[in-house]
Amino acid sequence: MPSIDTIIANAPGTACAPELAQGPWVFDLAAPGYGPGASMGDVIPTGAPRQGALPAEYQRATNEELHERIRAAKRTLGDRVVVLGHFYQRDEVVQHADFLGDSFQLANAAQTVPDAEAIVFCGVHFMAETADILARDGQSVILPNLAAGCSMADMADIDSVEEAWEQLTAIYGTAPDADGRVPIIPVTYMNSSAALKGFCGRNGGIVCTSSNAATVLEWAFERGQRVLFFPDQHLGRNTAKAMGVPLERMPMWNPRKPLGGNSASELEHARVVLWHGFCSVHKRFSVDQIARARAEHPGVRVIVHPECPMEVVDAADESGSTDYIRKAVAAATEPTTFAIGTEVNMVNRLAAEFPQHEIFCLDPVVCPCSTMYRIHPGYLAWVLEELVAGRVTNRISVPAEVASDARVALERMLAARP
Ligand code: 13P
Ligand code: SF4
């Protein structure tokens, strides 16, 4: 099974943006934006991290040369470095990863290598921040391309969340009810800045991932009458709905409108206030695609990520995190046809790894995550060779006071695990 990069290079017109066939360095110096791929239409915040020019030798090198240089640098560095790769990374990067996993598994993996001086995180910015929060003192976390953010994480910033919190606490007050539950608990998805995880830590809140969102919401409802859930409305809605929270008790908070676009009585009645954020990769999946998959592949098993819109999750057979999807495919004992609604690099890798099954992406257009795409073997070779030369480049360092609050929210999540 060819990699997504090979498919894009060899079959022009199959991808959502022809620019995906170019090296990502072309976009580092272009006007600020997420670059080609699923989130290219999203608004990038001013002040989002930018990547400087990748030295020309890495831009010009062939993939074969880059692979050889990466292997050589890793051999020289030995246990001093560990390379982490997220499931959504291109195959050309994943082949060099010491650990492959979802965002939380990778943050944990980083903790299992206390002797490594450098953790090179092939993923996106919030993941590298989380690894830095959990890393031991003296370890540096490196993001090979600083422009690898996450458009969904960028949809909630600390100022807007603090403003929302002020408005909500003005309505709810701060006094607990007869059962000792406070009026509202903040819950942030792992896909958020360290500042927001710190906000949750300071305000009695917690972090969740797509694999433990229901457990975390239960934790929050034991302690609070309501939840403010950010930044992903879809994960919040899908999870709370499955727990029996009615849709009319889940108002959406639009940070650009007073009271988030709601009346005070709607907010009084709320169980979950959903932030107006979404993932542009998962927003592409539709009920029509599922209907087509069922018509063309009778008996198909449709599994989607809970970042997909509610109608899509409802029309699928199952929904779950990247780790859930992987395990579901691995556990199928009979040859099965799977239509999967998550990032295309991961779907194609599953198809290559499990040839006994027929596995395809629900979206017929090849449209990878724009920011995961910004990591390429050229950047990996560069940061590793810089380490060989004794230089730490592209370090992601969370300020100590933010990290200590964020760690509180992450530790609550770990303790909430069933
Ligand atoms: P995981 O937490 O499953 O790694 O997912 C991260 C992500 O960005 C999903 O879009
Ligand atoms: Fe962010 Fe969506 Fe990309 Fe995940 S797939 S990193 S949520 S933009």
Short mmCIF file of C-alpha atoms and ligand atoms in Angstrom, two decimals:
data_model
loop_
_atom_site.label_atom_id
_atom_site.label_comp_id
_atom_site.label_asym_id
_atom_site.label_seq_id
_atom_site.Cartn_x
_atom_site.Cartn_y
_atom_site.Cartn_z
CA MET A 1 0.00 0.00 0.00
CA PRO A 2 1.68 3.30 -1.07
CA SER A 3 1.99 6.06 1.51
CA ILE A 4 -0.30 9.10 1.33
CA ASP A 5 2.66 11.21 0.14
CA THR A 6 3.24 8.77 -2.74
CA ILE A 7 -0.46 8.75 -3.64
CA ILE A 8 -0.57 12.55 -3.69
CA ALA A 9 2.65 12.80 -5.75
CA ASN A 10 1.61 10.17 -8.30
CA ALA A 11 -2.06 10.92 -8.72
CA PRO A 12 -2.57 14.66 -9.12
CA GLY A 13 -6.17 15.64 -8.52
CA THR A 14 -6.85 13.05 -5.82
CA ALA A 15 -6.05 15.44 -2.95
CA CYS A 16 -8.08 18.38 -1.65
CA ALA A 17 -5.15 20.74 -2.39
CA PRO A 18 -2.56 20.22 -5.16
CA GLU A 19 -0.04 22.10 -2.96
CA LEU A 20 0.17 19.01 -0.74
CA ALA A 21 2.59 17.56 -3.31
CA GLN A 22 5.10 20.29 -2.41
CA GLY A 23 7.52 20.26 0.49
CA PRO A 24 5.90 21.84 3.59
CA TRP A 25 8.84 24.29 3.81
CA VAL A 26 7.22 26.20 0.93
CA PHE A 27 4.55 27.30 3.44
CA ASP A 28 6.85 28.18 6.34
CA LEU A 29 7.72 31.53 4.83
CA ALA A 30 4.37 32.16 3.12
CA ALA A 31 1.67 34.39 4.64
CA PRO A 32 0.54 32.96 8.00
CA GLY A 33 -1.97 30.14 7.59
CA TYR A 34 -2.34 26.46 8.37
CA GLY A 35 -1.15 25.47 4.89
CA PRO A 36 -2.74 22.94 2.56
CA GLY A 37 -4.92 20.14 3.92
CA ALA A 38 -8.13 19.88 5.88
CA SER A 39 -7.84 23.04 7.98
CA MET A 40 -6.56 25.35 5.24
CA GLY A 41 -9.73 27.46 5.42
CA ASP A 42 -9.58 27.98 9.20
CA VAL A 43 -8.54 31.30 10.68
CA ILE A 44 -5.06 31.12 12.17
CA PRO A 45 -4.67 33.29 15.31
CA THR A 46 -2.29 36.20 15.10
CA GLY A 47 0.85 35.28 16.96
CA ALA A 48 0.59 31.55 16.12
CA PRO A 49 4.11 30.06 16.12
CA ARG A 50 5.94 30.33 12.79
CA GLN A 51 8.71 28.13 11.46
CA GLY A 52 11.80 29.82 10.02
CA ALA A 53 13.48 28.65 6.82
CA LEU A 54 14.48 25.00 6.81
CA PRO A 55 18.12 24.95 5.65
CA ALA A 56 18.25 24.37 1.87
CA GLU A 57 20.24 21.13 2.09
CA TYR A 58 17.24 19.45 3.79
CA GLN A 59 14.81 20.86 1.25
CA ARG A 60 16.91 19.56 -1.66
CA ALA A 61 17.68 16.11 -0.25
CA THR A 62 15.80 13.09 -1.55
CA ASN A 63 13.75 11.02 0.87
CA GLU A 64 16.38 8.27 0.65
CA GLU A 65 19.13 10.70 1.67
CA LEU A 66 17.01 12.06 4.50
CA HIS A 67 16.20 8.58 5.78
CA GLU A 68 19.91 7.72 5.82
CA ARG A 69 20.78 10.95 7.66
CA ILE A 70 18.01 10.38 10.23
CA ARG A 71 19.18 6.83 10.87
CA ALA A 72 22.80 7.97 11.20
CA ALA A 73 21.90 10.79 13.64
CA LYS A 74 19.80 8.42 15.72
CA ARG A 75 22.66 5.91 15.83
CA THR A 76 25.04 8.63 17.04
CA LEU A 77 22.63 9.94 19.66
CA GLY A 78 21.59 6.47 20.90
CA ASP A 79 19.53 6.58 24.10
CA ARG A 80 20.04 10.33 24.40
CA VAL A 81 17.10 10.89 22.06
CA VAL A 82 13.65 9.39 21.64
CA VAL A 83 11.45 10.03 18.60
CA LEU A 84 7.67 9.94 19.11
CA GLY A 85 5.23 9.68 16.18
CA HIS A 86 1.49 10.32 16.24
CA PHE A 87 -0.84 7.98 14.29
CA TYR A 88 -1.66 10.86 11.88
CA GLN A 89 1.93 11.42 10.78
CA ARG A 90 3.04 10.49 7.26
CA ASP A 91 4.59 7.01 6.86
CA GLU A 92 7.90 8.63 5.88
CA VAL A 93 8.15 10.02 9.44
CA VAL A 94 6.50 7.14 11.30
CA GLN A 95 9.21 4.71 10.11
CA HIS A 96 11.71 6.58 12.34
CA ALA A 97 9.53 6.71 15.46
CA ASP A 98 10.59 4.77 18.55
CA PHE A 99 6.97 4.99 19.76
CA LEU A 100 3.81 5.32 17.65
CA GLY A 101 0.57 6.19 19.40
CA ASP A 102 -2.21 8.62 20.21
CA SER A 103 -1.53 11.93 21.91
CA PHE A 104 -1.79 10.64 25.45
CA GLN A 105 0.06 7.37 24.89
CA LEU A 106 2.92 9.41 23.45
CA ALA A 107 2.99 11.84 26.37
CA ASN A 108 3.22 8.78 28.63
CA ALA A 109 5.81 7.11 26.41
CA ALA A 110 7.99 10.17 26.92
CA GLN A 111 7.94 9.44 30.66
CA THR A 112 9.22 5.90 30.13
CA VAL A 113 12.54 7.20 28.79
CA PRO A 114 13.87 9.33 31.66
CA ASP A 115 17.44 8.94 30.37
CA ALA A 116 16.67 10.58 27.04
CA GLU A 117 17.90 14.18 27.03
CA ALA A 118 15.71 15.08 24.07
CA ILE A 119 12.21 14.02 23.07
CA VAL A 120 11.52 14.74 19.40
CA PHE A 121 7.74 14.89 19.07
CA CYS A 122 6.46 14.24 15.55
CA GLY A 123 2.93 15.45 16.18
CA VAL A 124 1.41 18.86 16.87
CA HIS A 125 2.09 21.69 19.30
CA PHE A 126 -0.33 20.79 22.14
CA MET A 127 1.11 17.26 22.23
CA ALA A 128 4.66 18.56 22.57
CA GLU A 129 3.50 20.90 25.35
CA THR A 130 1.90 17.99 27.22
CA ALA A 131 5.07 15.94 26.87
CA ASP A 132 7.05 18.89 28.27
CA ILE A 133 4.66 19.22 31.24
CA LEU A 134 5.10 15.52 32.05
CA ALA A 135 8.82 15.28 31.23
CA ARG A 136 11.47 15.22 33.95
CA ASP A 137 13.56 18.33 34.59
CA GLY A 138 16.39 18.65 32.14
CA GLN A 139 14.67 16.89 29.23
CA SER A 140 13.93 19.02 26.19
CA VAL A 141 10.94 18.46 23.98
CA ILE A 142 11.43 19.35 20.32
CA LEU A 143 8.72 19.96 17.70
CA PRO A 144 10.46 19.54 14.31
CA ASN A 145 8.28 22.21 12.64
CA LEU A 146 6.95 24.99 14.90
CA ALA A 147 4.06 25.64 12.48
CA ALA A 148 2.58 22.24 13.35
CA GLY A 149 -0.25 23.54 15.54
CA CYS A 150 -3.83 22.30 15.70
CA SER A 151 -6.58 24.48 14.26
CA MET A 152 -9.11 23.07 16.72
CA ALA A 153 -6.90 23.76 19.74
CA ASP A 154 -6.46 27.32 18.42
CA MET A 155 -10.23 27.89 18.50
CA ALA A 156 -10.16 28.40 22.29
CA ASP A 157 -7.62 30.82 23.72
CA ILE A 158 -7.04 31.63 27.36
CA ASP A 159 -8.44 35.19 27.17
CA SER A 160 -11.74 34.08 25.59
CA VAL A 161 -12.14 31.21 28.04
CA GLU A 162 -11.46 33.47 31.04
CA GLU A 163 -14.00 35.95 29.71
CA ALA A 164 -16.58 33.18 29.26
CA TRP A 165 -15.85 31.92 32.78
CA GLU A 166 -16.44 35.38 34.22
CA GLN A 167 -19.81 35.66 32.46
CA LEU A 168 -20.85 32.16 33.49
CA THR A 169 -19.86 32.55 37.12
CA ALA A 170 -21.74 35.87 37.21
CA ILE A 171 -24.89 33.89 36.33
CA TYR A 172 -24.25 30.78 38.43
CA GLY A 173 -22.44 32.25 41.42
CA THR A 174 -19.90 30.12 43.22
CA ALA A 175 -21.90 28.52 46.04
CA PRO A 176 -22.20 24.70 46.01
CA ASP A 177 -25.65 23.02 46.05
CA ALA A 178 -27.00 20.81 48.87
CA ASP A 179 -24.92 17.87 47.56
CA GLY A 180 -21.73 19.94 47.64
CA ARG A 181 -21.52 20.27 43.86
CA VAL A 182 -20.11 23.56 42.59
CA PRO A 183 -22.09 25.41 39.87
CA ILE A 184 -19.70 24.65 36.99
CA ILE A 185 -16.55 22.63 36.23
CA PRO A 186 -14.23 23.37 33.29
CA VAL A 187 -13.20 20.39 31.16
CA THR A 188 -10.64 20.77 28.41
CA TYR A 189 -9.91 18.29 25.66
CA MET A 190 -6.27 17.26 25.43
CA ASN A 191 -6.25 19.20 22.12
CA SER A 192 -5.79 22.55 23.84
CA SER A 193 -2.98 24.85 24.88
CA ALA A 194 -1.09 24.34 28.13
CA ALA A 195 -2.60 27.64 29.30
CA LEU A 196 -6.10 26.11 29.10
CA LYS A 197 -5.01 22.97 30.90
CA GLY A 198 -3.59 25.30 33.56
CA PHE A 199 -6.92 27.17 33.71
CA CYS A 200 -8.68 23.86 34.43
CA GLY A 201 -6.12 22.95 37.07
CA ARG A 202 -6.66 26.30 38.86
CA ASN A 203 -10.47 26.16 38.67
CA GLY A 204 -11.27 22.65 39.91
CA GLY A 205 -11.34 21.26 36.36
CA ILE A 206 -9.80 18.43 34.43
CA VAL A 207 -8.43 17.31 31.05
CA CYS A 208 -9.95 14.55 28.90
CA THR A 209 -8.94 12.63 25.79
CA SER A 210 -11.25 11.08 23.24
CA SER A 211 -10.75 7.70 24.95
CA ASN A 212 -11.76 8.78 28.46
CA ALA A 213 -14.21 11.65 27.84
CA ALA A 214 -17.20 9.80 29.39
CA THR A 215 -15.24 8.88 32.54
CA VAL A 216 -14.05 12.47 32.85
CA LEU A 217 -17.57 13.89 32.41
CA GLU A 218 -18.81 11.53 35.14
CA TRP A 219 -16.00 12.80 37.38
CA ALA A 220 -17.09 16.37 36.64
CA PHE A 221 -20.82 15.71 37.25
CA GLU A 222 -20.00 14.18 40.64
CA ARG A 223 -18.40 17.48 41.61
CA GLY A 224 -20.34 20.03 39.62
CA GLN A 225 -23.84 20.84 38.46
CA ARG A 226 -22.63 21.67 34.94
CA VAL A 227 -19.61 21.54 32.69
CA LEU A 228 -17.96 24.06 30.39
CA PHE A 229 -16.41 21.84 27.70
CA PHE A 230 -13.78 23.18 25.28
CA PRO A 231 -12.60 23.40 22.56
CA ASP A 232 -14.34 20.56 20.64
CA GLN A 233 -18.12 20.88 20.55
CA HIS A 234 -18.46 17.51 18.79
CA LEU A 235 -16.56 15.41 21.32
CA GLY A 236 -18.48 17.18 24.10
CA ARG A 237 -21.89 16.72 22.46
CA ASN A 238 -21.33 13.12 21.35
CA THR A 239 -20.07 12.08 24.77
CA ALA A 240 -22.72 13.88 26.83
CA LYS A 241 -25.51 12.69 24.52
CA ALA A 242 -24.40 9.07 24.95
CA MET A 243 -24.59 9.67 28.72
CA GLY A 244 -28.20 10.80 28.41
CA VAL A 245 -27.82 14.58 28.50
CA PRO A 246 -30.59 16.05 26.28
CA LEU A 247 -29.47 18.25 23.38
CA GLU A 248 -31.53 21.20 24.66
CA ARG A 249 -29.37 21.21 27.78
CA MET A 250 -26.16 21.62 25.74
CA PRO A 251 -26.06 25.23 24.53
CA MET A 252 -23.14 26.32 22.37
CA TRP A 253 -20.83 29.09 23.52
CA ASN A 254 -19.74 31.38 20.70
CA PRO A 255 -16.88 33.47 22.14
CA ARG A 256 -17.63 36.36 19.78
CA LYS A 257 -21.14 36.93 21.19
CA PRO A 258 -22.35 38.22 24.58
CA LEU A 259 -23.23 35.27 26.85
CA GLY A 260 -21.87 33.12 24.02
CA GLY A 261 -25.03 33.83 21.99
CA ASN A 262 -27.38 32.44 24.69
CA SER A 263 -29.96 33.83 27.08
CA ALA A 264 -29.25 33.67 30.81
CA SER A 265 -32.13 31.20 31.26
CA GLU A 266 -30.73 28.86 28.57
CA LEU A 267 -27.45 28.89 30.46
CA GLU A 268 -29.20 28.35 33.83
CA HIS A 269 -30.77 25.20 32.39
CA ALA A 270 -27.51 23.91 30.84
CA ARG A 271 -25.77 20.67 31.81
CA VAL A 272 -22.92 21.09 29.32
CA VAL A 273 -21.91 24.39 27.76
CA LEU A 274 -20.13 23.49 24.51
CA TRP A 275 -17.39 25.71 23.10
CA HIS A 276 -17.77 26.57 19.43
CA GLY A 277 -14.71 24.60 18.26
CA PHE A 278 -14.32 21.76 15.75
CA CYS A 279 -11.77 19.73 13.85
CA SER A 280 -11.66 20.42 10.13
CA VAL A 281 -10.39 16.92 9.39
CA HIS A 282 -13.32 15.22 11.11
CA LYS A 283 -15.86 17.80 9.95
CA ARG A 284 -15.36 16.49 6.40
CA PHE A 285 -17.08 13.18 7.20
CA SER A 286 -20.77 13.05 6.34
CA VAL A 287 -23.88 10.92 6.59
CA ASP A 288 -23.93 10.76 2.76
CA GLN A 289 -20.47 9.18 2.73
CA ILE A 290 -21.70 6.55 5.20
CA ALA A 291 -24.80 5.87 3.05
CA ARG A 292 -22.56 5.45 -0.02
CA ALA A 293 -20.21 3.10 1.83
CA ARG A 294 -23.16 0.96 2.94
CA ALA A 295 -24.64 0.89 -0.57
CA GLU A 296 -21.34 -0.02 -2.23
CA HIS A 297 -20.06 -2.41 0.46
CA PRO A 298 -22.93 -4.37 2.02
CA GLY A 299 -21.96 -5.49 5.52
CA VAL A 300 -19.35 -2.71 5.91
CA ARG A 301 -18.42 -1.79 9.49
CA VAL A 302 -18.32 2.00 9.85
CA ILE A 303 -16.16 3.39 12.66
CA VAL A 304 -15.67 7.12 13.16
CA HIS A 305 -13.79 9.34 15.59
CA PRO A 306 -15.95 11.24 18.14
CA GLU A 307 -14.63 14.55 16.75
CA CYS A 308 -17.07 13.91 13.86
CA PRO A 309 -20.42 15.74 13.92
CA MET A 310 -23.22 14.06 15.91
CA GLU A 311 -25.22 13.01 12.81
CA VAL A 312 -22.16 11.15 11.52
CA VAL A 313 -21.49 9.43 14.84
CA ASP A 314 -25.19 8.46 15.00
CA ALA A 315 -25.10 6.99 11.47
CA ALA A 316 -21.89 5.01 12.10
CA ASP A 317 -21.78 1.56 13.69
CA GLU A 318 -19.23 2.62 16.29
CA SER A 319 -17.23 5.64 17.33
CA GLY A 320 -14.03 5.88 19.30
CA SER A 321 -10.59 7.40 19.69
CA THR A 322 -7.66 6.61 17.39
CA ASP A 323 -6.60 3.91 19.86
CA TYR A 324 -10.15 2.47 19.87
CA ILE A 325 -10.21 2.35 16.06
CA ARG A 326 -6.84 0.61 15.92
CA LYS A 327 -7.84 -1.96 18.51
CA ALA A 328 -11.21 -2.61 16.83
CA VAL A 329 -9.51 -3.40 13.52
CA ALA A 330 -6.81 -5.51 15.18
CA ALA A 331 -9.42 -7.51 17.10
CA ALA A 332 -11.54 -8.47 14.06
CA THR A 333 -11.03 -12.22 13.57
CA GLU A 334 -12.98 -12.60 10.28
CA PRO A 335 -12.07 -10.72 7.07
CA THR A 336 -14.10 -7.50 7.35
CA THR A 337 -14.71 -4.37 5.30
CA PHE A 338 -14.09 -1.24 7.39
CA ALA A 339 -14.99 2.32 6.41
CA ILE A 340 -13.14 4.61 8.79
CA GLY A 341 -13.74 8.27 9.58
CA THR A 342 -10.45 9.63 10.80
CA GLU A 343 -7.21 11.10 9.41
CA VAL A 344 -6.22 9.45 6.16
CA ASN A 345 -2.58 8.64 7.02
CA MET A 346 -3.76 6.47 9.89
CA VAL A 347 -6.47 4.80 7.80
CA ASN A 348 -4.05 3.88 5.01
CA ARG A 349 -1.52 2.53 7.48
CA LEU A 350 -4.21 0.29 9.00
CA ALA A 351 -5.06 -0.93 5.49
CA ALA A 352 -1.39 -1.83 4.88
CA GLU A 353 -1.00 -3.46 8.27
CA PHE A 354 -4.14 -5.60 8.10
CA PRO A 355 -4.33 -6.86 4.48
CA GLN A 356 -6.83 -9.56 5.48
CA HIS A 357 -9.42 -6.75 5.79
CA GLU A 358 -10.65 -4.22 3.27
CA ILE A 359 -10.09 -0.84 4.91
CA PHE A 360 -10.80 2.57 3.38
CA CYS A 361 -11.30 6.16 4.46
CA LEU A 362 -14.92 7.34 4.42
CA ASP A 363 -13.83 10.54 2.68
CA PRO A 364 -13.02 9.74 -0.98
CA VAL A 365 -10.89 12.92 -1.23
CA VAL A 366 -7.36 12.62 0.19
CA CYS A 367 -7.26 15.51 2.66
CA PRO A 368 -4.75 15.09 5.49
CA CYS A 369 -4.56 17.21 8.63
CA SER A 370 -2.81 20.42 7.49
CA THR A 371 -0.71 20.75 10.59
CA MET A 372 0.37 17.12 10.99
CA TYR A 373 1.48 17.46 7.35
CA ARG A 374 3.92 20.23 8.35
CA ILE A 375 6.27 17.58 9.83
CA HIS A 376 8.37 15.99 7.07
CA PRO A 377 11.57 13.89 7.22
CA GLY A 378 13.51 17.04 6.20
CA TYR A 379 12.68 18.71 9.56
CA LEU A 380 13.31 15.51 11.49
CA ALA A 381 16.77 15.15 9.91
CA TRP A 382 17.49 18.82 10.67
CA VAL A 383 16.57 18.78 14.39
CA LEU A 384 18.39 15.46 14.93
CA GLU A 385 21.57 16.68 13.23
CA GLU A 386 21.37 19.87 15.28
CA LEU A 387 21.27 17.68 18.40
CA VAL A 388 24.33 15.77 17.16
CA ALA A 389 26.05 19.15 16.86
CA GLY A 390 25.06 19.96 20.47
CA ARG A 391 22.23 22.38 19.64
CA VAL A 392 18.61 22.08 20.77
CA THR A 393 16.38 23.70 18.13
CA ASN A 394 12.60 24.18 18.16
CA ARG A 395 12.30 23.51 21.86
CA ILE A 396 8.75 23.63 23.30
CA SER A 397 8.97 24.87 26.85
CA VAL A 398 5.90 25.50 29.01
CA PRO A 399 6.48 28.18 31.69
CA ALA A 400 6.80 26.59 35.16
CA GLU A 401 3.74 28.31 36.66
CA VAL A 402 1.50 27.22 33.75
CA ALA A 403 2.95 23.70 33.81
CA SER A 404 2.28 23.21 37.53
CA ASP A 405 -1.44 24.10 37.19
CA ALA A 406 -1.76 22.05 33.98
CA ARG A 407 -0.17 19.05 35.71
CA VAL A 408 -2.92 19.23 38.38
CA ALA A 409 -5.62 18.92 35.67
CA LEU A 410 -3.73 16.08 33.93
CA GLU A 411 -3.24 14.23 37.22
CA ARG A 412 -6.96 14.51 37.98
CA MET A 413 -7.60 12.85 34.62
CA LEU A 414 -5.19 10.02 35.43
CA ALA A 415 -6.81 9.50 38.82
CA ALA A 416 -10.32 9.53 37.25
CA ARG A 417 -9.50 6.53 35.04
CA PRO A 418 -11.82 3.57 35.74
P1 13P B 1 -5.72 11.31 19.83
O1 13P B 1 -5.87 11.98 21.17
O2 13P B 1 -6.59 10.11 19.66
O3 13P B 1 -4.29 11.06 19.53
O4 13P B 1 -6.27 12.31 18.73
C1 13P B 1 -5.66 13.51 18.58
C2 13P B 1 -6.27 14.25 17.49
O5 13P B 1 -5.77 15.27 17.13
C3 13P B 1 -7.51 13.74 16.90
O6 13P B 1 -7.87 14.58 15.86
FE1 SF4 B 2 -6.14 19.11 15.36
FE2 SF4 B 2 -7.98 17.88 13.85
FE3 SF4 B 2 -5.41 17.82 13.14
FE4 SF4 B 2 -6.28 16.44 15.28
S1 SF4 B 2 -6.81 16.09 13.15
S2 SF4 B 2 -4.40 17.70 15.14
S3 SF4 B 2 -7.84 17.85 16.06
S4 SF4 B 2 -6.73 19.66 13.28
#
